[in-house]
Short mmCIF file of C-alpha atoms and ligand atoms in Angstrom, two decimals:
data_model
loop_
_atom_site.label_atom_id
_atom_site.label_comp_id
_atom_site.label_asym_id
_atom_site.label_seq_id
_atom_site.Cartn_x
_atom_site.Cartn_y
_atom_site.Cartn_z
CA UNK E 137 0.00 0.00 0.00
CA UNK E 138 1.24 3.59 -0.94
CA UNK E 139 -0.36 6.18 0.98
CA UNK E 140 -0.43 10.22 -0.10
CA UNK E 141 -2.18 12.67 1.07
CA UNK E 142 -4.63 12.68 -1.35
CA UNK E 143 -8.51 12.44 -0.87
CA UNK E 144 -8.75 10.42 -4.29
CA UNK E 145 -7.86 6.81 -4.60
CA UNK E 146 -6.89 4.28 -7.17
CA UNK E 147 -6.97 0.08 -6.48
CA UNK E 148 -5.21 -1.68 -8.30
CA UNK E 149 -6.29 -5.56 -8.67
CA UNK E 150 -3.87 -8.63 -9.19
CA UNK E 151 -5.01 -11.82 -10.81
CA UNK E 152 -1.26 -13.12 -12.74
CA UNK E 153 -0.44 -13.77 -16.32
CA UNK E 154 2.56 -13.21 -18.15
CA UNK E 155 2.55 -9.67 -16.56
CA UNK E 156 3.74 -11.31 -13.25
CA UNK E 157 5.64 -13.80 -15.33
CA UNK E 158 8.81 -15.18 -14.20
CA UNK E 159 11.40 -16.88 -16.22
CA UNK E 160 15.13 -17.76 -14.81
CA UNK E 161 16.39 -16.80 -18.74
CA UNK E 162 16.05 -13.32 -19.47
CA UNK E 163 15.45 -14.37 -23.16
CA UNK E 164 12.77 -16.76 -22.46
CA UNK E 165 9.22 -15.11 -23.42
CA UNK E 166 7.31 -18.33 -24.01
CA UNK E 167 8.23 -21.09 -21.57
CA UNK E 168 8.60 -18.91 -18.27
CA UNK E 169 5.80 -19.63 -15.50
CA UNK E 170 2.68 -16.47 -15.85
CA UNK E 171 1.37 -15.46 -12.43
CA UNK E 172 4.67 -15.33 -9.91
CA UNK E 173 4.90 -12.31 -8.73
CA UNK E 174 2.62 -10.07 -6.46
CA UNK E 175 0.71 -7.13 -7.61
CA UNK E 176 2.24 -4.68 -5.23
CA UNK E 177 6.32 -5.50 -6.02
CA UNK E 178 5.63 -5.84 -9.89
CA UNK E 179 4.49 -1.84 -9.47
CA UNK E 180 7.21 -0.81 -6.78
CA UNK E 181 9.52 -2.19 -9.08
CA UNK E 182 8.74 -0.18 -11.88
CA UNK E 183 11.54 3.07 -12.24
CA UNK E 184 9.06 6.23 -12.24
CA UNK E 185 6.41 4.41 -10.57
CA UNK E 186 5.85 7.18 -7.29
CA UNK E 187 6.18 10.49 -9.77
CA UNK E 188 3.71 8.91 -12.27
CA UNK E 189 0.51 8.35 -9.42
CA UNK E 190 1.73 11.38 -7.95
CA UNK E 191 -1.44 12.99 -6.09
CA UNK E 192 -3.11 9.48 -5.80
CA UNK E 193 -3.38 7.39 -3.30
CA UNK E 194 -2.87 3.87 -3.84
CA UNK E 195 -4.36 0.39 -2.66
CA UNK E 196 -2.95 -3.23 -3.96
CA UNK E 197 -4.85 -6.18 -3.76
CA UNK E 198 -4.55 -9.62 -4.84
CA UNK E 199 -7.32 -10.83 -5.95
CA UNK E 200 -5.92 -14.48 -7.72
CA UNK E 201 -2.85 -15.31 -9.31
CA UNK E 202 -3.23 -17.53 -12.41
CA UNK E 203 -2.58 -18.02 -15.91
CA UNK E 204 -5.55 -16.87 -17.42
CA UNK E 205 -6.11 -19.86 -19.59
CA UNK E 206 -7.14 -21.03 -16.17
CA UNK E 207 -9.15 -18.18 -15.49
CA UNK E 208 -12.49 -19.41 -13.72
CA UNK E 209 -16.09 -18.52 -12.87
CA UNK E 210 -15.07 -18.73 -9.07
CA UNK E 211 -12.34 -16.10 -9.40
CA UNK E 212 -14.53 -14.01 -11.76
CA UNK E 213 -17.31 -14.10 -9.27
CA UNK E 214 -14.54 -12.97 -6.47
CA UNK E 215 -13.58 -10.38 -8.99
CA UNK E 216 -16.17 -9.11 -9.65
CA UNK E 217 -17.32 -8.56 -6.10
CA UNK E 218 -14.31 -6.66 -5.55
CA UNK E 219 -14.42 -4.29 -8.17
CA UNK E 220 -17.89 -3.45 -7.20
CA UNK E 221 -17.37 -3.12 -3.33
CA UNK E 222 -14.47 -1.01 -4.05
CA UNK E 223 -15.59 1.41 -7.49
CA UNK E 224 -18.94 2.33 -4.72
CA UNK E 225 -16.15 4.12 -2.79
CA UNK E 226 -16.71 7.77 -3.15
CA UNK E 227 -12.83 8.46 -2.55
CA UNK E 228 -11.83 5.73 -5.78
CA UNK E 229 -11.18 7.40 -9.01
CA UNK E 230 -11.04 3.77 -10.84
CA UNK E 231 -9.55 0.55 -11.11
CA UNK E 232 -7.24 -1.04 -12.40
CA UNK E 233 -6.90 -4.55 -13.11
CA UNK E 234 -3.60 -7.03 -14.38
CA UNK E 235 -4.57 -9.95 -16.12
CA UNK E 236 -2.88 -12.74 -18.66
CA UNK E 237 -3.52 -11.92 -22.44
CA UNK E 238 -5.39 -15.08 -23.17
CA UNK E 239 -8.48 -14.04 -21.69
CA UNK E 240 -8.60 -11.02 -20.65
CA UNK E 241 -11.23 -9.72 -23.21
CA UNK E 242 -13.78 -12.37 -21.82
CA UNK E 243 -12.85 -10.94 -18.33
CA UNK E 244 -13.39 -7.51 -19.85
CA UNK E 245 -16.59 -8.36 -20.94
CA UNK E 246 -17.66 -10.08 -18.07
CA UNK E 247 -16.89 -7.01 -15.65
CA UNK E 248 -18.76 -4.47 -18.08
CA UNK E 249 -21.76 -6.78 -17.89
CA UNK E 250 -21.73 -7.20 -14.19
CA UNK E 251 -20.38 -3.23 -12.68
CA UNK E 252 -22.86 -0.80 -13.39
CA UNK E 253 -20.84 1.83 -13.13
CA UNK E 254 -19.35 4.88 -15.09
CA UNK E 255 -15.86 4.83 -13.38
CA UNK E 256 -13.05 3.47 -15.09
CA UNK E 257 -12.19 -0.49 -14.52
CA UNK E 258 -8.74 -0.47 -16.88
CA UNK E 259 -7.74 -3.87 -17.42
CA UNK E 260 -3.90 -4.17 -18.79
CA UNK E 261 -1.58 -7.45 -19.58
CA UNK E 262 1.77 -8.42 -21.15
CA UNK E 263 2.84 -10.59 -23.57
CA UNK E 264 6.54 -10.67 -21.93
CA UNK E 265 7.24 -11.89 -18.63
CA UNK E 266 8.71 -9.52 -15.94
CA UNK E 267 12.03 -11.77 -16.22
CA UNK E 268 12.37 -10.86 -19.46
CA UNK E 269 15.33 -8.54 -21.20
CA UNK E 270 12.94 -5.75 -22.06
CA UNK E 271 9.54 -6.47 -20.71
CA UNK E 272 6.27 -4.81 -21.82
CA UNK E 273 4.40 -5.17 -18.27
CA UNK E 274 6.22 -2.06 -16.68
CA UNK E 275 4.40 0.56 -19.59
CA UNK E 276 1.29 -1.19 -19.97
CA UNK E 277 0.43 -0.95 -16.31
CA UNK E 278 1.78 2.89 -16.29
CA UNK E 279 -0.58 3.04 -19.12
CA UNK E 280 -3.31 1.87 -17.86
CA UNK E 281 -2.78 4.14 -14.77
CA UNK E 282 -2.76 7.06 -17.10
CA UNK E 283 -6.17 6.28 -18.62
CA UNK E 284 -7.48 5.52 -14.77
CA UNK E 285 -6.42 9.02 -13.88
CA UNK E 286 -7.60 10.45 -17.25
CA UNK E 287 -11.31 12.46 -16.17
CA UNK E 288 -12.71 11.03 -19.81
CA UNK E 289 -12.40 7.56 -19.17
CA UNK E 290 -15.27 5.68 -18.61
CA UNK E 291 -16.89 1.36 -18.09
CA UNK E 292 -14.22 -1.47 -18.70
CA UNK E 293 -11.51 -1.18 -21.19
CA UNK E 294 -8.13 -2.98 -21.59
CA UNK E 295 -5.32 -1.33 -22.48
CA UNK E 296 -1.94 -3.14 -23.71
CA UNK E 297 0.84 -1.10 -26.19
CA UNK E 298 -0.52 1.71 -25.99
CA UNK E 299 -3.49 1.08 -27.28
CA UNK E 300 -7.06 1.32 -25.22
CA UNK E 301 -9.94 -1.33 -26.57
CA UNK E 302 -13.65 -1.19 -25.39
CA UNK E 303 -14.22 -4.17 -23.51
CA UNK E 304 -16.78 -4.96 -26.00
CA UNK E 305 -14.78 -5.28 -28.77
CA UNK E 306 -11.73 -6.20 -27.74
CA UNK E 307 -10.10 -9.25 -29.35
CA UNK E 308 -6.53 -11.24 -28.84
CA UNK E 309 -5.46 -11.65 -32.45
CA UNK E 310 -1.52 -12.48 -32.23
CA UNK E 311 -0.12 -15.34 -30.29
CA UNK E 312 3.47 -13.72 -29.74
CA UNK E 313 3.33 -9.88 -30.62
CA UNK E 314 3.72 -6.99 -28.38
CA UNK E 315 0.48 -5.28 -29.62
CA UNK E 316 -1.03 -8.18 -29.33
CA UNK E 317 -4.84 -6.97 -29.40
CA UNK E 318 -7.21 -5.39 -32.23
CA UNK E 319 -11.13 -4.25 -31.78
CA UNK E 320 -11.91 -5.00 -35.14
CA UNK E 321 -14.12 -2.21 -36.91
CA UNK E 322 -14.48 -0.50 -34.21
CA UNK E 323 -11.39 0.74 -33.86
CA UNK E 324 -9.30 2.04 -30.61
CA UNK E 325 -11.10 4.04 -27.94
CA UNK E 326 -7.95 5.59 -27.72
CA UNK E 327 -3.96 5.75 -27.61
CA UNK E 328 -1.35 6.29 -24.60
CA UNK E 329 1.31 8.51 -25.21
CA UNK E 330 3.90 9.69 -22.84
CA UNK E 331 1.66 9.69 -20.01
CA UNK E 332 -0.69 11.37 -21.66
CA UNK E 333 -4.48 9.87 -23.32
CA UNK E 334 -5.21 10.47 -26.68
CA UNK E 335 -9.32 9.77 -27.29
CA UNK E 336 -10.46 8.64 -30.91
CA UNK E 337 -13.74 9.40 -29.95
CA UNK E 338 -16.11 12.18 -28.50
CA UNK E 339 -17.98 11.85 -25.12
CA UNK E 340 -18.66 8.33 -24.76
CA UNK E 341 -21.66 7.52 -24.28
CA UNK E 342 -21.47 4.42 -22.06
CA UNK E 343 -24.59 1.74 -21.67
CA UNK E 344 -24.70 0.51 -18.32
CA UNK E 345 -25.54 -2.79 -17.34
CA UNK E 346 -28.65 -3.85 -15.45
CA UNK E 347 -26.74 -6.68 -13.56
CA UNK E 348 -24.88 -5.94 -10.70
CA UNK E 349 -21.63 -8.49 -9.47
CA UNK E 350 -23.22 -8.18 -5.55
CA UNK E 351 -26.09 -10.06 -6.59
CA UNK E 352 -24.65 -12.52 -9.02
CA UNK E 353 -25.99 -16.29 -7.57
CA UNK E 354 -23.01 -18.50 -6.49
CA UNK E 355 -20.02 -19.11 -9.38
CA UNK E 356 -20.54 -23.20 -8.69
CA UNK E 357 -24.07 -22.77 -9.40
CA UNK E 358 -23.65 -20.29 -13.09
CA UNK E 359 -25.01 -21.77 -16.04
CA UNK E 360 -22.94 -24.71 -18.26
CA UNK E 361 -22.85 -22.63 -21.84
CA UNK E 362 -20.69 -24.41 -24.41
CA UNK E 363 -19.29 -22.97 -27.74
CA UNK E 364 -19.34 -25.06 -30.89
CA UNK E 365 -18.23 -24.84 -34.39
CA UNK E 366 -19.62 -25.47 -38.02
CA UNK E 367 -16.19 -26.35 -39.92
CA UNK E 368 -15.92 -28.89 -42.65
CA UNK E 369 -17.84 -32.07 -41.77
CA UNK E 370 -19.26 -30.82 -38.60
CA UNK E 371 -22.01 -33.35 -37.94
CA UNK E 372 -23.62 -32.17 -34.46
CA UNK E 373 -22.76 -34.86 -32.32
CA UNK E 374 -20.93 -32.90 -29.91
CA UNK E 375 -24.11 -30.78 -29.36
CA UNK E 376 -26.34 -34.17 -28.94
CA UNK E 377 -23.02 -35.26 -26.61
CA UNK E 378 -23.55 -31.92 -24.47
CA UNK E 379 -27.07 -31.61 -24.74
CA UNK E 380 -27.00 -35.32 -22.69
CA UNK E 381 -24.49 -33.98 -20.87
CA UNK E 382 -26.84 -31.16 -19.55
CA UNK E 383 -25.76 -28.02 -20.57
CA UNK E 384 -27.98 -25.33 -20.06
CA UNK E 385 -27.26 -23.01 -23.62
CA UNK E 386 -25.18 -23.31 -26.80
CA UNK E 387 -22.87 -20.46 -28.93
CA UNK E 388 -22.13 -21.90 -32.70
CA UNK E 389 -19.18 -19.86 -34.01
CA UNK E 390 -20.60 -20.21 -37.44
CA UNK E 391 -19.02 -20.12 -41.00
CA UNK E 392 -19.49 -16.41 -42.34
CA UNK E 393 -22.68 -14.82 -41.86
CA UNK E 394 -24.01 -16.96 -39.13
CA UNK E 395 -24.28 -20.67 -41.33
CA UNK E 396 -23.67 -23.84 -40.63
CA UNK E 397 -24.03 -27.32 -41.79
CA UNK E 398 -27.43 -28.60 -42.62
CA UNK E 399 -26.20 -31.91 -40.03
CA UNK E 400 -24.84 -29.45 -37.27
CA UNK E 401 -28.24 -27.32 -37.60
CA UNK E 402 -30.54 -30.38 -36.88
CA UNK E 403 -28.82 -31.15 -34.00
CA UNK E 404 -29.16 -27.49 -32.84
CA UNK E 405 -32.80 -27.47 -33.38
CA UNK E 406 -32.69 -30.90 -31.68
CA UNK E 407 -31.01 -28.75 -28.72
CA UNK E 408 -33.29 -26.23 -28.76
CA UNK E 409 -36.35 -28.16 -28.62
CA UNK E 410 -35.20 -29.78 -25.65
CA UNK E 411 -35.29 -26.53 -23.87
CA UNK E 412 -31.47 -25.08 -24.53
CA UNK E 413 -30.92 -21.44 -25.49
CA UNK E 414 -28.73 -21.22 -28.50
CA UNK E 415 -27.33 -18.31 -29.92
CA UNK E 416 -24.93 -17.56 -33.43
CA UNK E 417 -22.15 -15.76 -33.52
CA UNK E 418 -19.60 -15.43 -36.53
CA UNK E 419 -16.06 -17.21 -36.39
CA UNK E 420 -14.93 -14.73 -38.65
CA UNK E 421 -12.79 -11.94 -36.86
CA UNK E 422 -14.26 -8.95 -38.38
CA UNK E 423 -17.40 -7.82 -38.74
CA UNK E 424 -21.05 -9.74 -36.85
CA UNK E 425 -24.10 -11.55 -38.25
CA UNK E 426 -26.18 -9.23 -40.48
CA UNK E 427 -29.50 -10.60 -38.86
CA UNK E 428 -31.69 -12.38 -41.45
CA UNK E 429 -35.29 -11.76 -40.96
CA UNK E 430 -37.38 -15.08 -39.19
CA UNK E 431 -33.84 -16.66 -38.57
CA UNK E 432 -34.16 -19.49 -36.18
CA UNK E 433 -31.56 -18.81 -34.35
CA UNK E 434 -30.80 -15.87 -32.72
CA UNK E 435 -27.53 -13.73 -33.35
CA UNK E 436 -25.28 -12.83 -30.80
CA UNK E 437 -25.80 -9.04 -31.68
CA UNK E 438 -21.59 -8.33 -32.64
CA UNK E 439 -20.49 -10.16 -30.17
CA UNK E 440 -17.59 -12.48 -30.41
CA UNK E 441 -18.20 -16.60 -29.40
CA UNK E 442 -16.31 -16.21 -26.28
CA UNK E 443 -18.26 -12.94 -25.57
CA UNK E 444 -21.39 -14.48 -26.56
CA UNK E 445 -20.84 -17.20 -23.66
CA UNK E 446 -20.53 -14.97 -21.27
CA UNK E 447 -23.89 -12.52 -22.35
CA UNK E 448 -25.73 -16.28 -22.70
CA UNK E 449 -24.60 -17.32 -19.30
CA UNK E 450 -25.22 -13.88 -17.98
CA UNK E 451 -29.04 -14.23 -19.37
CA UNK E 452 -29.52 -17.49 -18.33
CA UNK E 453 -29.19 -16.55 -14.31
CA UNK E 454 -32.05 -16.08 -11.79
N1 LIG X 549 -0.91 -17.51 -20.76
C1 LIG X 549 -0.70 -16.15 -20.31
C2 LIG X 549 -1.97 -15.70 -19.60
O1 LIG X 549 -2.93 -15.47 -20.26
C3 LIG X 549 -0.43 -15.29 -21.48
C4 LIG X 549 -0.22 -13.84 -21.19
O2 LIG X 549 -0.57 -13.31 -20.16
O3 LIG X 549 0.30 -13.17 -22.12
O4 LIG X 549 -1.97 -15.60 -18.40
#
């Protein structure tokens, strides 16, 4: 913990990834361990650190520490609660939040469906380890303090090379690179540059949720949604498979606009007549379904599969 004298506050969440990363080989950026080192010493250790929260007070927290391929509904549901306990402080200007790159845009999404609020929750990564010769951590997280302390920002965004996403359409599209992230169409909400935020946008006008992360039900008790995918020869019996199995709603990342194979769409139907909710989004990575009138399945209105899961899931709770 940091303390100043100042009346407004910033917290700043921990939950690992290759952010926190730790490799004994300084040249190692893809077999080092994500999630080793604490929230609070990853930002003491950064050279500028104190001058660049100057006239903030700060709080650390660690909230998980995991890769975030292992990310999970119980440490979203502790997330969550956190973020919304602490952004109903008068005295907290925002949030920020570290996170692994692999999926931090479903934890993005997740947060702006669940905080109904219009301060800032900045969500920032890496895609080298803290070990590493010339890691990308140290700027990302000054970055995302910058936009936290920035009076435009606004909801849940991530933020990694400079680059600020809407949580919305935020997507991981590069396995290795630095700027590892794109929001498609869209376009950036807005660049980082030497401390300062550069908007590509006007007011923003920000769409609040009507769910709140306080009254969320239990994470072992959230609905089982599954994503599947028309590719060549996709026959549907992994939906029948699930469908036996239980689960409560289905995402197809269809083919192009929204299709998929005549075999794949009987089983679907099958699905849905049995009760589960089913929704299509596109697999490709730009653009959404253009809805086509009397469609019998529902589109996932522009957002992504993964995304998709989450508003499905999200729907699907008491
Ligand atoms: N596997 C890591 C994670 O998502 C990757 C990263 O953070 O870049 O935690």
């Amino acid at each position: 913990m940091i303390d100043t004298n100042s009346s407004r506050k910033i917290v700043v969440l921990g939950t690992g990834g290759t952010i926190a990363g730790y490799s004994a080989l300084v040249n190692d950026n893809i077999s080092y361990d994500a999630a080793q080192i604490d929230i609070e010493t990853l930002a003491r250790n950064i050279q500028g650190f104190k001058s660049h929260v100057e006239g903030f007070k700060l709080a650390f927290e660690q909230v998980a520490q995991v890769d975030s391929k292992d990310m999970d509904f119980a440490i979203w549901e502790a997330l969550a609660r956190r973020v919304a306990l602490h952004i109903a402080e008068p005295d907290v200007q925002g949030i920020v939040i570290t996170h692994g790159t692999d999926t931090i845009e479903e934890t993005a999404y997740f947060l702006r469906s669940v905080v109904p609020s219009v301060k800032p929750v900045v969500l920032t990564c890496a895609m080298r380890p803290a070990s590493a010769l010339s890691p990308d951590g140290p700027q990302n997280l000054l970055d995302a303090l910058s936009v936290v302390m920035d009076d435009k920002a606004c909801g849940v965004v991530v933020v990694c090379a400079g680059v600020v996403h809407a949580a919305e359409h935020v997507q991981k599209i590069h396995p290795y690179r630095l700027d590892a992230f794109n929001s498609g169409e869209a376009g950036p909400l807005a660049w980082t540059e030497e401390g300062r935020v550069r908007w590509s946008v006007g007011p923003i006008a920000l769409a609040l949720p009507d769910r709140d992360a306080l009254s969320l039900p239990e994470s072992g008790s959230w609905p089982q949604v599954e994503i599947v995918l028309n590719c060549v020869g996709a026959n549907g019996k992994v939906v029948d498979a699930l469908v036996t199995h239980g689960i409560q709603g289905l995402v197809v990342a269809c083919t192009g606009n929204g299709t998929v194979s005549d075999a794949l769409m009987a089983s679907l139907l099958r699905a849905m007549s049995q009760g589960v909710k089913v929704v299509r989004a596109t697999r490709c990575s730009l653009g959404r379904v253009v809805s086509i009138p009397d469609a019998l399945i529902p589109d996932s209105q522009g957002l992504s599969p993964v995304k998709a899961r989450v508003a499905l899931m999200l729907s699907l709770m008491p």
